[in-house]
Amino acid sequence: MATVRPSVTHDGPPDDTDLPEQLALVEEPPFRVPRDRADLHVFLQAALTLEHLTIPPYLTAMYTLRPGTNRPAFYTIRAIVLEEMLHMALVANVLNAVDGSPLVAHSRFVTGYPARLPYSKEHFPVALRHFGDKALETFLRIERPEYVAEPPGHPSVADDGGWTSIGQFYRTIGTGLVRLAEELGEEELFRGDPRRQLGPEHFYNSGGELFPVTGLASALEALRVITEQGEGVDRTVFDSDDRLFGEAREPAHYFRFDELRRERAYGPYDTPASGPTGPAVEVDREAVYRIDPAAKAAHFPEGSAVRHAADRFNEAYAGLLCVLERAFTGEPESLGQTVPMMAELRGLAEGLYRNPHPDPAKRRRGLHASATYEPLFTRVGAPHQGRGELRDQPRRT
């Protein structure tokens, strides 16, 4: 597949010069097909963590757009974030269907940034960057369509010592589901409590459709939605929402990000090789709040208004994760609470971005304060169901 390149580069490709040498690592399951139910739970929990990994970088790019500018970019990223949240819910449905228990409100679930892109041969950093070419290049690396290697154990990957792509990882989960359904019986494998399943009535404007997982067919369809909304289907630029849900056909995530990078939309007959030939897309890369991609709340002076705002954002973010866990573990109706919580996060983030960075040297470089997505948790005495661990709760500052 031809790699689409931008016609104009404004701030260069992502590199490590503005990032620390050590990147946070996302824990990956063993390079094998899931062997049993417990193994499958590990893989699906890892998929849930992976889907969440993308959301803070995407939100950062969206929230750093200056108000009243870059409306095409804002609405493109917003739509993709909604679909990533849909993907989290679909993974949670699959995990619940096979009698697992999604873990979200826990420090182990949250990856620090900058992080190394998981399930990839490349040691590529995923950081919280303001909107621009570096952020878009990162997003394209995450969503990039490529040859999907066979699952572990296939002769074609006999020499591979680890995961090569996110697509391969999801294909391996699908293979594991099929094998375990044959070994255990479909009814036995999918014995989870159906009351934990999330449906379209629980997720407003889900960008596709949130549907319950009741057996092998719906589990595989959930994995298909996740991969095809990101990479496209049948080596086209489009996802499969029109086929699955009867919705209007639209470009997959990779190609929507590429439209912003190329400043041109894909037309109905465009291909990955042709690139976009549709109408121009207006993008103003200068109308952004520039931020430090390696910022931490601790970098802001303790007791300052900026530090208080950063801590308040992280507290609200932790609260959002707690609500998501409740929605994924038996209170599906609570998912609706995430809508006002996301609106609150946006207001808190934009308040931070309007402030110049408190460090004089960074302020002289035109950098601003930023949201750091470091949820503040404290342990409480309630055991997390099925794991013998203590569930984290948001810590008040």
Coordinates of N, CA and C in Angstrom, one line a residue, residues 226-388:
I226 N -13.9 -2.5 15.2 CA -12.8 -1.8 15.8 C -11.7 -1.6 14.7
T227 N -11.3 -2.7 14.0 CA -10.2 -2.6 13.1 C -10.6 -1.9 11.8
E228 N -11.8 -2.1 11.3 CA -12.1 -1.4 10.1 C -12.4 0.1 10.2
Q229 N -12.9 0.5 11.4 CA -13.1 1.9 11.5 C -11.7 2.6 11.6
G230 N -10.7 1.9 12.1 CA -9.4 2.5 12.2 C -8.6 2.5 10.9
E231 N -8.6 1.3 10.2 CA -7.7 1.1 9.0 C -8.4 1.2 7.7
G232 N -9.7 1.0 7.7 CA -10.4 0.9 6.4 C -10.6 -0.6 6.1
V233 N -11.4 -0.9 5.0 CA -11.8 -2.2 4.7 C -11.4 -2.5 3.2
D234 N -11.0 -3.7 3.0 CA -10.8 -4.2 1.6 C -9.8 -3.3 0.8
R235 N -8.8 -2.8 1.6 CA -7.8 -1.9 0.9 C -8.4 -0.7 0.3
T236 N -9.4 -0.2 0.9 CA -10.0 1.1 0.5 C -9.7 2.1 1.6
V237 N -10.2 3.4 1.3 CA -10.0 4.4 2.3 C -11.2 4.4 3.3
F238 N -12.2 3.6 3.1 CA -13.5 3.7 3.8 C -13.6 2.6 4.9
D239 N -14.4 3.0 5.9 CA -14.7 1.9 6.9 C -15.9 1.1 6.4
S240 N -16.4 0.2 7.3 CA -17.5 -0.6 6.9 C -18.8 -0.3 7.6
D241 N -19.0 0.9 8.1 CA -20.2 1.3 8.8 C -21.4 1.2 7.9
D242 N -21.2 1.5 6.5 CA -22.4 1.4 5.6 C -22.9 0.0 5.5
R243 N -22.0 -1.0 5.5 CA -22.3 -2.4 5.4 C -22.9 -2.9 6.7
L244 N -22.3 -2.5 7.8 CA -22.7 -3.1 9.1 C -24.0 -2.4 9.7
F245 N -24.0 -1.1 9.5 CA -25.1 -0.4 10.2 C -26.0 0.4 9.3
G246 N -25.8 0.4 8.0 CA -26.6 1.2 7.1 C -26.3 2.7 7.2
E247 N -25.2 3.1 7.7 CA -24.8 4.5 7.8 C -24.1 4.9 6.5
A248 N -23.9 6.2 6.4 CA -23.2 6.8 5.3 C -21.7 6.3 5.3
R249 N -21.2 6.0 4.2 CA -19.8 5.6 4.1 C -18.9 6.8 4.3
E250 N -17.9 6.6 5.1 CA -16.9 7.6 5.4 C -15.5 7.1 5.5
P251 N -14.5 7.9 5.4 CA -13.1 7.4 5.5 C -12.8 6.8 6.9
A252 N -12.0 5.8 6.9 CA -11.5 5.3 8.2 C -10.6 6.3 8.9
H253 N -10.3 6.0 10.2 CA -9.6 7.0 11.0 C -8.3 7.5 10.3
Y254 N -7.5 6.5 9.8 CA -6.2 6.9 9.2 C -6.4 7.9 8.1
F255 N -7.4 7.7 7.2 CA -7.6 8.6 6.1 C -8.3 9.9 6.5
R256 N -9.0 9.9 7.6 CA -9.6 11.2 8.1 C -8.4 12.1 8.6
F257 N -7.5 11.4 9.3 CA -6.3 12.2 9.8 C -5.5 12.7 8.6
D258 N -5.4 11.8 7.6 CA -4.6 12.2 6.4 C -5.2 13.3 5.7
E259 N -6.6 13.4 5.7 CA -7.2 14.6 5.1 C -6.8 15.9 5.7
L260 N -6.6 15.9 7.0 CA -6.2 17.1 7.8 C -4.7 17.3 7.4
R261 N -3.9 16.3 7.3 CA -2.5 16.5 7.0 C -2.3 17.0 5.6
R262 N -3.1 16.5 4.7 CA -2.9 16.9 3.3 C -3.8 18.1 2.9
E263 N -4.7 18.5 3.8 CA -5.6 19.6 3.6 C -6.5 19.4 2.4
R264 N -6.9 18.2 2.2 CA -7.8 17.8 1.1 C -8.6 16.6 1.5
A265 N -9.9 16.6 1.1 CA -10.7 15.5 1.4 C -10.6 14.3 0.4
Y266 N -10.9 13.1 0.9 CA -11.0 12.0 0.0 C -12.3 12.0 -0.7
G267 N -12.3 11.7 -2.0 CA -13.5 11.6 -2.8 C -14.0 10.2 -2.9
P268 N -15.2 9.9 -3.4 CA -15.8 8.6 -3.4 C -15.1 7.6 -4.2
Y269 N -14.2 8.0 -5.1 CA -13.5 7.0 -5.9 C -12.0 7.0 -5.6
D270 N -11.6 7.7 -4.6 CA -10.2 7.8 -4.2 C -9.7 6.5 -3.6
T271 N -8.5 6.2 -3.7 CA -7.9 5.0 -3.1 C -6.7 5.4 -2.3
P272 N -6.2 4.5 -1.5 CA -4.9 4.8 -0.7 C -3.8 5.2 -1.6
A273 N -3.7 4.6 -2.8 CA -2.6 4.9 -3.7 C -2.8 6.3 -4.4
S274 N -4.0 6.6 -4.7 CA -4.3 7.9 -5.4 C -4.1 9.1 -4.4
G275 N -4.4 8.9 -3.2 CA -4.4 10.1 -2.3 C -5.8 10.8 -2.4
P276 N -6.0 11.9 -1.6 CA -7.2 12.6 -1.7 C -7.3 13.5 -2.9
T277 N -8.4 13.6 -3.6 CA -8.6 14.5 -4.7 C -9.9 15.3 -4.6
G278 N -10.5 15.3 -3.4 CA -11.7 16.0 -3.2 C -11.5 17.5 -2.8
P279 N -12.5 18.1 -2.3 CA -12.4 19.5 -1.9 C -11.3 19.8 -0.9
A280 N -10.8 21.0 -0.9 CA -9.8 21.4 0.0 C -10.4 21.5 1.4
V281 N -9.5 21.1 2.4 CA -9.9 21.2 3.8 C -9.1 22.3 4.5
E282 N -9.8 23.2 5.1 CA -9.1 24.4 5.6 C -8.5 24.0 7.0
V283 N -7.2 24.2 7.1 CA -6.4 23.8 8.3 C -5.5 25.0 8.6
D284 N -5.5 25.5 9.8 CA -4.6 26.6 10.2 C -3.8 26.1 11.3
R285 N -2.6 25.6 11.0 CA -1.7 25.0 12.0 C -1.1 26.0 13.0
E286 N -1.3 27.3 12.7 CA -0.8 28.3 13.6 C -1.8 28.7 14.7
A287 N -3.1 28.4 14.5 CA -4.1 28.7 15.4 C -4.3 27.7 16.5
V288 N -3.2 27.4 17.2 CA -3.2 26.4 18.3 C -2.5 26.9 19.5
Y289 N -2.8 26.3 20.6 CA -2.0 26.6 21.8 C -0.8 25.6 21.8
R290 N 0.4 26.0 21.7 CA 1.5 25.1 21.7 C 1.9 24.7 23.1
I291 N 2.1 23.4 23.3 CA 2.4 22.9 24.6 C 3.6 22.0 24.6
D292 N 4.1 21.7 25.8 CA 5.2 20.8 26.0 C 4.7 19.4 26.0
P293 N 5.1 18.5 25.0 CA 4.6 17.2 25.0 C 5.0 16.3 26.1
A294 N 6.0 16.7 26.9 CA 6.4 15.9 28.0 C 6.0 16.5 29.4
A295 N 5.0 17.4 29.4 CA 4.6 18.1 30.6 C 4.0 17.1 31.6
K296 N 4.3 17.4 32.9 CA 3.7 16.7 34.0 C 3.1 17.8 34.9
A297 N 2.1 17.4 35.7 CA 1.6 18.4 36.7 C 2.6 18.8 37.6
A298 N 3.6 18.0 38.0 CA 4.6 18.3 38.9 C 5.5 19.4 38.4
H299 N 5.5 19.7 37.1 CA 6.3 20.7 36.5 C 5.8 22.1 36.8
F300 N 4.5 22.2 37.2 CA 3.9 23.5 37.5 C 4.1 23.7 39.0
P301 N 4.4 25.0 39.4 CA 4.7 25.3 40.8 C 3.6 24.9 41.7
E302 N 3.9 24.2 42.8 CA 2.9 23.7 43.8 C 2.3 25.0 44.4
G303 N 1.0 24.9 44.5 CA 0.3 26.0 45.1 C -0.2 27.1 44.1
S304 N 0.3 27.0 42.9 CA 0.0 28.0 41.8 C -1.4 27.7 41.3
A305 N -2.0 28.7 40.6 CA -3.3 28.5 40.0 C -3.2 27.5 38.9
V306 N -2.1 27.5 38.1 CA -1.9 26.5 37.1 C -1.8 25.1 37.6
R307 N -1.1 24.9 38.7 CA -1.0 23.6 39.3 C -2.3 23.1 39.8
H308 N -3.1 24.0 40.4 CA -4.4 23.6 40.9 C -5.3 23.2 39.8
A309 N -5.2 23.9 38.6 CA -6.0 23.6 37.5 C -5.6 22.3 36.9
A310 N -4.3 22.0 36.9 CA -3.9 20.7 36.3 C -4.3 19.5 37.2
D311 N -4.2 19.7 38.6 CA -4.7 18.7 39.5 C -6.2 18.5 39.4
R312 N -6.9 19.6 39.2 CA -8.4 19.5 39.1 C -8.8 18.7 37.8
F313 N -8.0 19.0 36.7 CA -8.3 18.2 35.5 C -8.0 16.7 35.8
N314 N -6.9 16.4 36.4 CA -6.6 15.0 36.6 C -7.6 14.3 37.5
E315 N -8.1 15.1 38.5 CA -9.1 14.5 39.4 C -10.4 14.2 38.6
A316 N -10.8 15.1 37.7 CA -12.0 14.9 36.9 C -11.8 13.7 35.9
Y317 N -10.6 13.6 35.4 CA -10.3 12.5 34.5 C -10.4 11.2 35.2
A318 N -9.9 11.1 36.5 CA -10.0 9.9 37.3 C -11.5 9.6 37.5
G319 N -12.3 10.6 37.8 CA -13.7 10.4 38.0 C -14.4 9.8 36.8
L320 N -14.0 10.3 35.6 CA -14.5 9.7 34.3 C -14.2 8.2 34.2
L321 N -13.0 7.8 34.5 CA -12.6 6.4 34.5 C -13.4 5.6 35.4
C322 N -13.7 6.1 36.6 CA -14.5 5.4 37.6 C -15.9 5.2 37.0
V323 N -16.5 6.2 36.4 CA -17.8 6.0 35.8 C -17.8 5.0 34.7
L324 N -16.7 5.0 33.9 CA -16.6 4.0 32.8 C -16.6 2.6 33.4
E325 N -15.8 2.4 34.5 CA -15.7 1.1 35.0 C -17.1 0.7 35.6
R326 N -17.8 1.6 36.2 CA -19.2 1.2 36.6 C -20.1 0.8 35.5
A327 N -19.9 1.5 34.4 CA -20.8 1.2 33.2 C -20.4 -0.1 32.6
F328 N -19.1 -0.5 32.7 CA -18.6 -1.7 32.1 C -18.8 -2.9 33.0
T329 N -19.2 -2.7 34.3 CA -19.2 -3.8 35.2 C -20.5 -3.9 35.9
G330 N -21.6 -3.6 35.3 CA -22.9 -3.9 35.8 C -23.9 -2.7 35.9
E331 N -23.4 -1.5 35.6 CA -24.3 -0.4 35.7 C -24.3 0.3 34.3
P332 N -24.8 -0.3 33.2 CA -24.6 0.2 31.9 C -25.3 1.6 31.7
E333 N -26.3 1.9 32.5 CA -27.0 3.1 32.3 C -26.1 4.3 32.8
S334 N -25.1 4.1 33.6 CA -24.2 5.1 34.0 C -23.4 5.7 32.9
L335 N -23.3 5.0 31.8 CA -22.5 5.5 30.6 C -23.0 6.9 30.2
G336 N -24.2 7.2 30.3 CA -24.7 8.5 30.0 C -24.1 9.6 30.8
Q337 N -23.6 9.3 32.0 CA -22.9 10.3 32.8 C -21.6 10.8 32.2
T338 N -21.1 10.1 31.2 CA -19.8 10.5 30.7 C -20.0 11.7 29.8
V339 N -21.2 12.0 29.3 CA -21.3 13.1 28.4 C -21.1 14.4 29.1
P340 N -21.7 14.7 30.2 CA -21.4 16.0 30.9 C -20.0 16.0 31.5
M341 N -19.5 14.8 31.8 CA -18.1 14.7 32.3 C -17.1 15.1 31.3
M342 N -17.3 14.6 30.0 CA -16.4 15.0 28.9 C -16.5 16.5 28.7
A343 N -17.7 17.1 28.8 CA -17.8 18.6 28.6 C -17.0 19.3 29.7
E344 N -17.1 18.8 30.9 CA -16.3 19.4 32.0 C -14.8 19.3 31.7
L345 N -14.4 18.1 31.3 CA -12.9 18.0 30.9 C -12.5 19.0 29.9
R346 N -13.3 19.2 28.9 CA -13.0 20.1 27.8 C -12.8 21.5 28.4
G347 N -13.7 21.9 29.3 CA -13.6 23.3 29.9 C -12.4 23.4 30.7
L348 N -12.1 22.4 31.5 CA -10.9 22.4 32.3 C -9.6 22.4 31.5
A349 N -9.6 21.6 30.4 CA -8.4 21.6 29.6 C -8.2 22.9 28.9
E350 N -9.2 23.5 28.3 CA -9.1 24.7 27.6 C -8.7 25.9 28.5
G351 N -9.1 25.8 29.8 CA -8.7 26.8 30.7 C -7.2 26.7 31.0
L352 N -6.6 25.5 31.0 CA -5.2 25.3 31.1 C -4.4 25.9 29.9
Y353 N -4.9 25.5 28.7 CA -4.2 25.9 27.5 C -4.1 27.4 27.3
R354 N -5.1 28.1 27.8 CA -5.1 29.6 27.7 C -4.0 30.2 28.5
N355 N -3.4 29.5 29.5 CA -2.4 30.1 30.3 C -1.0 29.8 29.8
P356 N -0.1 30.9 29.7 CA 1.3 30.6 29.3 C 1.9 29.7 30.3
H357 N 2.9 29.0 29.8 CA 3.6 28.0 30.7 C 4.3 28.8 31.8
P358 N 4.2 28.3 33.0 CA 4.8 29.0 34.2 C 6.3 29.0 34.1
D359 N 6.9 28.1 33.4 CA 8.4 28.1 33.3 C 8.8 29.2 32.4
P360 N 9.6 30.2 32.8 CA 10.0 31.3 31.9 C 10.6 30.9 30.6
A361 N 11.5 29.9 30.6 CA 12.1 29.5 29.4 C 11.1 28.9 28.4
K362 N 10.2 28.1 28.9 CA 9.2 27.5 28.0 C 8.2 28.6 27.6
R363 N 7.9 29.5 28.4 CA 7.0 30.6 28.1 C 7.6 31.4 26.9
R364 N 8.9 31.6 27.0 CA 9.6 32.4 25.9 C 9.5 31.6 24.6
R365 N 9.4 30.3 24.6 CA 9.3 29.5 23.4 C 7.8 29.5 22.9
G366 N 6.9 30.2 23.6 CA 5.5 30.2 23.2 C 4.7 29.1 23.6
L367 N 5.2 28.3 24.7 CA 4.5 27.2 25.1 C 3.5 27.6 26.2
H368 N 2.4 26.8 26.4 CA 1.4 27.0 27.3 C 1.3 25.9 28.3
A369 N 0.6 26.1 29.4 CA 0.3 25.0 30.3 C -0.6 24.0 29.7
S370 N -0.7 22.8 30.2 CA -1.5 21.8 29.5 C -2.0 20.8 30.5
A371 N -3.1 20.1 30.0 CA -3.6 18.9 30.7 C -2.7 17.7 30.6
T372 N -2.4 17.0 31.6 CA -1.4 16.0 31.6 C -2.0 14.5 31.7
Y373 N -3.2 14.4 31.9 CA -3.9 13.0 32.0 C -3.1 12.1 32.9
E374 N -3.0 12.6 34.1 CA -2.4 11.8 35.2 C -3.5 11.6 36.3
P375 N -4.3 10.6 36.1 CA -5.4 10.5 37.1 C -4.9 10.3 38.5
L376 N -5.5 10.9 39.4 CA -5.1 10.8 40.8 C -6.0 9.8 41.5
F377 N -5.4 8.7 42.0 CA -6.2 7.6 42.6 C -5.7 7.4 44.0
T378 N -6.6 6.8 44.8 CA -6.2 6.3 46.1 C -6.9 5.0 46.3
R379 N -6.3 4.1 47.1 CA -6.8 2.8 47.3 C -8.0 2.9 48.4
V380 N -9.0 2.1 48.2 CA -10.1 1.9 49.2 C -10.2 0.4 49.4
G381 N -11.0 0.1 50.4 CA -11.0 -1.3 50.9 C -11.9 -2.3 50.0
A382 N -12.6 -1.8 49.0 CA -13.4 -2.7 48.2 C -12.6 -3.5 47.3
P383 N -12.7 -4.8 47.3 CA -12.0 -5.7 46.4 C -12.5 -5.5 45.0
H384 N -11.6 -5.5 44.0 CA -12.0 -5.5 42.6 C -12.5 -6.9 42.2
Q385 N -13.7 -7.0 41.7 CA -14.3 -8.3 41.4 C -13.5 -9.1 40.5
G386 N -13.2 -10.3 41.0 CA -12.5 -11.3 40.2 C -11.0 -11.2 40.1
R387 N -10.4 -10.2 40.9 CA -9.0 -10.1 40.8 C -8.3 -10.1 42.1
G388 N -9.1 -10.0 43.2 CA -8.4 -10.0 44.5 C -7.6 -8.8 44.7

